[in-house]
Amino acid sequence: MQRITLTQFLIEQQRAGRTTADLRLLIEVVARAVKAISVNVSKGALAGVLGEAGSDNVQGEAQKKLDVIANEILIQANEWGGHLAGMASEEVEDIRPIPREFPKGGYLLLFDPLDGSSNIDVNISVGTIFSVLRCPEGCVEPSEAEFLQPGRDQVAAGYALYGPSTQLILTVGDGVHGFTLDREMGSFIYTHPFMTVPVDTHEFAINASNARFWEAPVKRYVSEMQEGKTGPRGRDFNMRWVASMVADVHRILTRGGVFMYPIDEKCRAQGGKLRLMYEANPMAMIVEQAGGAATTGRERILDVAPTRLHQRVPVILGSRNEVERVTRYHAED
Ligand code: FDP
């Protein structure tokens, strides 16, 4: 069987006019950084990289050493190539300008360097999520305002999953494509063309310990599923919650499901739990490109107009019929 590498795939995308040379370079550089992060993640305790870094990130959450390492790897890999006008990281308060000594390009890169990092110390899958926007025409030194574009304007989005194998999932707006890292060769191999989220599912993902804080539509939706065969849905549902968004979304991309981190009384003051620019938008683009849906419960995630770089939003995504049902329950409330 002929193996197609990420590089070949991207060249073909460029020839077909779906990416520019700079976007191809950007994705290749992110993929290279992902390989380096994968090496660090997989060494675990052997590299002394587990545990807390002794600092808090911009969200006031304790940073793990690997959060800091992954953030540095992504910044250093991307700042000198000439493809970016600026970067923003979930781990860093302000946007990250490109140092003066390097040429600048036309794209903005946003990333969550290590998502699900509270799972690292227990050796459960974590991931990297990224989103690519165009720097507005004529702008050379972008400020935060240039990053505040709705998710529908993303030109590419993807994530890496550091699990039993390392996978890179990517969309440039023409379906969702999955690659698996061949560790011996050091290359990403095209293993999952045109991934699709089944429209129906019998599996849901939510942190049920928050049940008492949920709003009425979410309580209704989950309890109807829990009632199973004898309830209004007339069939049984299964529940999964890894607590690593990348792993939960990856399962949904592979076999369907609905993932929810809704607004609740616990996170209402912050606007939600997950970050719009680093988590919700890229995952929403991927899920929509795979035929699924993604809403806040009240509006399409990709239509949310961002007001802050580190803004949080409620997230409901996955199999289209289920996302539409829970969104409808919100409208009826
Ligand atoms: P983490 O805080 O470990 O980085 O990004 C937030 C996130 O993980 C998601 O990956 C995950 O889906 C969610 O939080 C888990 O939240 P709970 O701990 O509340 O279940």
XYZ file of C-alpha atoms and ligand atoms in Angstrom:
353
model
C 0.000 0.000 0.000
C 1.345 3.410 -0.943
C 1.738 5.640 2.091
C 0.922 9.331 1.732
C 2.763 11.643 4.093
C 1.431 14.900 5.504
C 3.881 16.777 3.246
C 2.524 15.077 0.116
C -1.037 15.657 1.250
C -0.376 19.367 1.786
C 1.371 19.774 -1.560
C -1.649 18.227 -3.257
C -3.962 20.582 -1.334
C -1.847 23.501 -2.524
C -1.916 22.291 -6.157
C -5.700 22.032 -5.922
C -5.819 25.652 -4.713
C -7.087 24.793 -1.235
C -4.045 26.129 0.625
C -1.359 28.690 -0.011
C 2.364 27.949 0.235
C 2.464 29.851 3.538
C -0.435 27.911 5.021
C 1.262 24.687 3.979
C 4.442 25.814 5.715
C 2.475 26.830 8.811
C 0.827 23.415 9.095
C 4.135 21.639 8.528
C 5.749 23.696 11.276
C 2.887 22.973 13.683
C 3.207 19.266 12.823
C 6.945 19.399 13.568
C 6.254 21.052 16.923
C 3.618 18.398 17.649
C 6.234 15.685 17.086
C 8.508 17.348 19.641
C 5.638 17.675 22.139
C 4.733 14.027 21.535
C 8.287 12.967 22.409
C 8.174 14.934 25.664
C 4.691 13.686 26.594
C 5.596 10.058 25.934
C 8.771 10.162 28.039
C 6.641 10.972 31.066
C 8.385 10.489 34.382
C 11.664 9.492 32.627
C 12.185 13.079 31.477
C 11.195 14.640 34.798
C 8.467 16.595 33.040
C 5.486 15.569 35.143
C 4.004 17.669 37.937
C 3.364 21.341 38.487
C 5.617 24.068 37.107
C 4.983 26.164 40.225
C 3.218 28.891 38.234
C -0.350 29.776 37.262
C -1.452 30.494 33.706
C -3.565 33.437 32.556
C -6.714 31.533 33.552
C -5.414 31.195 37.125
C -4.923 27.454 36.674
C -1.809 25.669 37.934
C 0.545 25.102 35.014
C 2.078 21.682 34.542
C 5.712 21.525 33.472
C 4.570 20.025 30.175
C 2.165 22.934 29.573
C 5.124 25.282 29.723
C 7.335 23.047 27.572
C 4.630 22.539 24.905
C 3.970 26.290 24.784
C 7.669 27.054 24.280
C 8.019 24.392 21.576
C 5.137 25.868 19.570
C 6.339 29.451 19.909
C 9.950 28.695 19.005
C 8.969 26.526 16.032
C 6.634 29.147 14.585
C 8.216 32.525 15.204
C 11.016 32.558 12.611
C 9.465 30.930 9.493
C 7.968 34.101 8.001
C 4.441 32.680 7.714
C 2.903 34.378 10.755
C 1.930 37.910 11.690
C 1.392 36.891 15.317
C 0.465 34.152 17.756
C -1.765 33.742 20.788
C -1.584 30.949 23.334
C -4.060 29.835 25.933
C -1.157 29.813 28.387
C -0.120 33.424 27.812
C -2.024 36.586 28.746
C -1.165 38.785 25.751
C -0.721 38.031 22.096
C 2.785 36.990 21.084
C 4.239 39.278 18.413
C 6.804 37.976 15.945
C 10.283 39.189 17.041
C 11.609 42.075 14.947
C 14.518 40.100 13.460
C 12.174 37.710 11.625
C 10.052 38.286 8.508
C 6.276 38.410 8.948
C 3.546 36.603 7.078
C -0.187 36.804 6.625
C -1.538 34.371 9.210
C -2.435 34.407 12.884
C -1.929 31.205 14.866
C -3.807 30.486 18.093
C -3.218 27.386 20.190
C -3.885 25.503 23.363
C -0.478 23.845 23.702
C -1.543 21.011 26.009
C -5.245 20.546 26.506
C -6.511 18.251 29.260
C -3.282 18.706 31.143
C -4.815 17.683 34.469
C -4.678 14.189 32.906
C -0.927 14.143 32.281
C 0.165 12.861 35.643
C -2.202 9.894 35.384
C -0.980 8.956 31.888
C -4.264 9.641 30.096
C -4.413 11.145 26.602
C -3.865 14.889 26.203
C -3.666 17.023 23.078
C -2.716 20.237 21.282
C -5.431 22.314 19.570
C -4.776 25.037 16.994
C -6.678 27.570 14.935
C -5.496 29.659 11.978
C -6.903 33.051 10.985
C -5.893 35.515 8.291
C -4.249 38.692 9.521
C -6.443 41.495 8.153
C -5.205 43.059 4.919
C -2.688 45.857 5.419
C -1.944 45.005 9.056
C 1.686 44.186 9.830
C 1.771 44.473 13.623
C -1.488 42.856 14.791
C -2.898 43.732 18.169
C -5.434 41.672 20.131
C -8.269 43.245 18.093
C -7.043 41.556 14.894
C -7.322 38.150 16.575
C -10.943 38.690 17.601
C -12.519 37.165 14.493
C -15.482 34.785 14.566
C -14.710 31.103 14.152
C -16.341 30.960 10.713
C -13.360 32.998 9.428
C -10.814 30.318 10.395
C -8.804 29.146 7.390
C -7.597 25.996 9.107
C -7.959 24.180 12.401
C -6.606 21.013 13.885
C -5.545 19.075 16.894
C -2.956 16.513 17.895
C -3.921 13.666 20.166
C -1.136 12.158 22.275
C -2.675 8.759 22.933
C -1.490 5.184 22.369
C -0.579 6.604 18.961
C -0.065 10.285 18.133
C -2.579 11.555 15.602
C -2.919 14.871 13.816
C -6.400 15.850 12.681
C -6.679 18.693 10.235
C -9.111 20.737 8.193
C -8.369 23.490 5.703
C -12.070 23.824 4.903
C -12.373 20.778 2.664
C -13.293 17.959 5.024
C -11.402 16.532 7.974
C -8.275 14.473 7.474
C -6.395 12.347 10.002
C -2.718 11.423 10.105
C -0.912 8.976 12.378
C 2.671 9.527 13.492
C 5.031 6.791 12.348
C 7.505 7.119 15.201
C 10.306 5.177 13.463
C 10.123 7.288 10.291
C 9.257 10.525 12.102
C 6.471 11.254 9.569
C 2.758 11.757 9.778
C 1.012 9.246 7.490
C -2.413 9.920 5.978
C -4.560 7.253 7.639
C -8.049 8.779 7.993
C -9.359 10.564 4.864
C -12.604 12.544 5.128
C -13.560 11.710 8.704
C -17.279 12.037 9.364
C -19.374 12.315 12.509
C -22.444 10.058 12.252
C -25.626 12.161 12.463
C -27.124 9.930 15.173
C -25.532 8.479 18.267
C -26.231 6.553 21.448
C -23.304 8.047 23.378
C -22.962 11.289 25.323
C -20.108 13.008 27.171
C -20.626 15.427 30.037
C -19.165 15.932 33.503
C -22.169 14.622 35.429
C -20.785 15.848 38.746
C -22.034 19.292 37.654
C -25.639 18.031 37.196
C -27.040 20.098 40.058
C -25.651 23.281 38.439
C -27.024 22.664 34.926
C -29.778 24.707 33.307
C -33.206 23.128 32.732
C -32.704 22.234 29.009
C -29.504 20.288 29.748
C -31.101 18.561 32.752
C -34.046 17.560 30.537
C -31.831 16.339 27.697
C -29.538 14.240 29.909
C -32.313 12.783 32.040
C -34.257 11.714 28.923
C -31.169 9.839 27.757
C -30.681 8.288 31.176
C -34.262 7.000 31.143
C -33.223 4.814 28.216
C -35.548 2.358 26.478
C -38.522 3.041 28.728
C -38.151 6.864 28.543
C -39.183 9.354 25.809
C -36.141 8.500 23.649
C -37.097 4.828 23.521
C -33.517 3.557 23.486
C -30.522 3.199 25.772
C -27.580 5.632 25.784
C -24.019 5.141 26.945
C -21.836 7.752 28.690
C -18.102 8.526 28.293
C -16.086 11.383 29.829
C -12.278 11.374 29.474
C -11.981 14.977 30.713
C -9.483 15.688 27.918
C -11.460 17.600 25.310
C -9.206 16.386 22.500
C -9.766 12.734 23.448
C -13.526 13.192 23.851
C -13.842 15.035 20.515
C -11.654 12.457 18.804
C -13.957 9.666 19.958
C -16.910 11.598 18.533
C -15.090 12.095 15.235
C -14.393 8.380 15.128
C -17.718 6.861 16.165
C -20.166 9.693 16.874
C -21.463 11.124 20.124
C -22.356 14.406 21.730
C -19.920 16.384 23.911
C -21.226 19.010 26.295
C -19.604 21.556 28.564
C -22.699 23.730 28.972
C -23.086 26.933 30.922
C -24.019 26.159 34.516
C -24.257 27.969 37.835
C -20.644 27.057 38.636
C -19.084 28.616 35.525
C -21.746 31.234 34.674
C -19.669 34.194 35.892
C -16.827 33.246 33.501
C -19.179 32.638 30.549
C -18.491 28.886 30.408
C -15.581 26.541 30.972
C -13.918 26.130 27.584
C -12.071 28.853 25.689
C -13.645 30.173 22.514
C -10.490 30.987 20.560
C -8.325 28.005 21.535
C -10.804 25.173 22.028
C -14.398 25.852 20.929
C -13.711 27.494 17.553
C -11.164 25.019 16.177
C -13.161 22.023 17.419
C -16.393 23.505 16.021
C -14.790 23.974 12.593
C -13.517 20.387 12.624
C -16.843 18.941 13.763
C -18.842 20.965 11.207
C -16.420 19.995 8.442
C -17.031 16.372 9.444
C -20.805 16.810 9.092
C -21.554 17.405 12.778
C -22.805 20.515 14.561
C -21.501 22.788 17.320
C -23.499 25.322 19.341
C -23.400 27.098 22.663
C -26.934 25.790 23.233
C -28.216 29.103 21.920
C -26.134 29.921 18.843
C -23.697 28.358 16.395
C -20.229 28.494 17.949
C -18.626 29.640 14.687
C -20.907 32.708 14.695
C -19.981 33.912 18.190
C -18.378 37.362 17.920
C -15.370 37.266 20.253
C -14.800 40.168 22.622
C -11.753 38.854 24.485
C -8.803 36.623 23.598
C -9.366 34.341 26.578
C -13.157 34.387 26.410
C -14.988 31.247 27.534
C -18.157 29.792 26.018
C -20.576 26.924 26.594
C -19.922 24.076 24.147
C -22.269 21.419 22.753
C -20.898 19.540 19.742
C -20.989 16.279 17.855
C -23.655 14.220 16.095
C -25.943 16.655 14.297
C -29.340 15.307 15.345
C -28.388 15.302 19.033
C -26.831 18.785 18.971
C -29.948 20.083 17.212
C -32.184 18.421 19.807
C -30.412 19.917 22.832
C -30.233 23.307 21.088
C -33.975 23.073 20.444
C -34.556 22.321 24.154
C -32.754 25.607 24.922
C -34.990 27.508 22.483
C -38.122 25.961 23.991
C -37.071 26.779 27.549
P -8.059 20.783 31.447
O -8.707 21.747 32.399
O -7.487 19.557 32.124
O -7.101 21.443 30.466
O -9.512 22.722 28.700
C -10.227 22.372 29.741
C -10.365 20.868 30.002
O -9.265 20.217 30.506
C -10.843 20.065 28.774
O -9.814 19.450 28.044
C -11.762 19.035 29.401
O -12.766 18.614 28.511
C -12.341 19.778 30.577
O -11.430 20.826 30.906
C -12.513 18.905 31.785
O -13.198 19.609 32.740
P -13.640 18.970 34.147
O -12.366 18.777 34.930
O -14.554 19.961 34.733
O -14.305 17.647 33.840
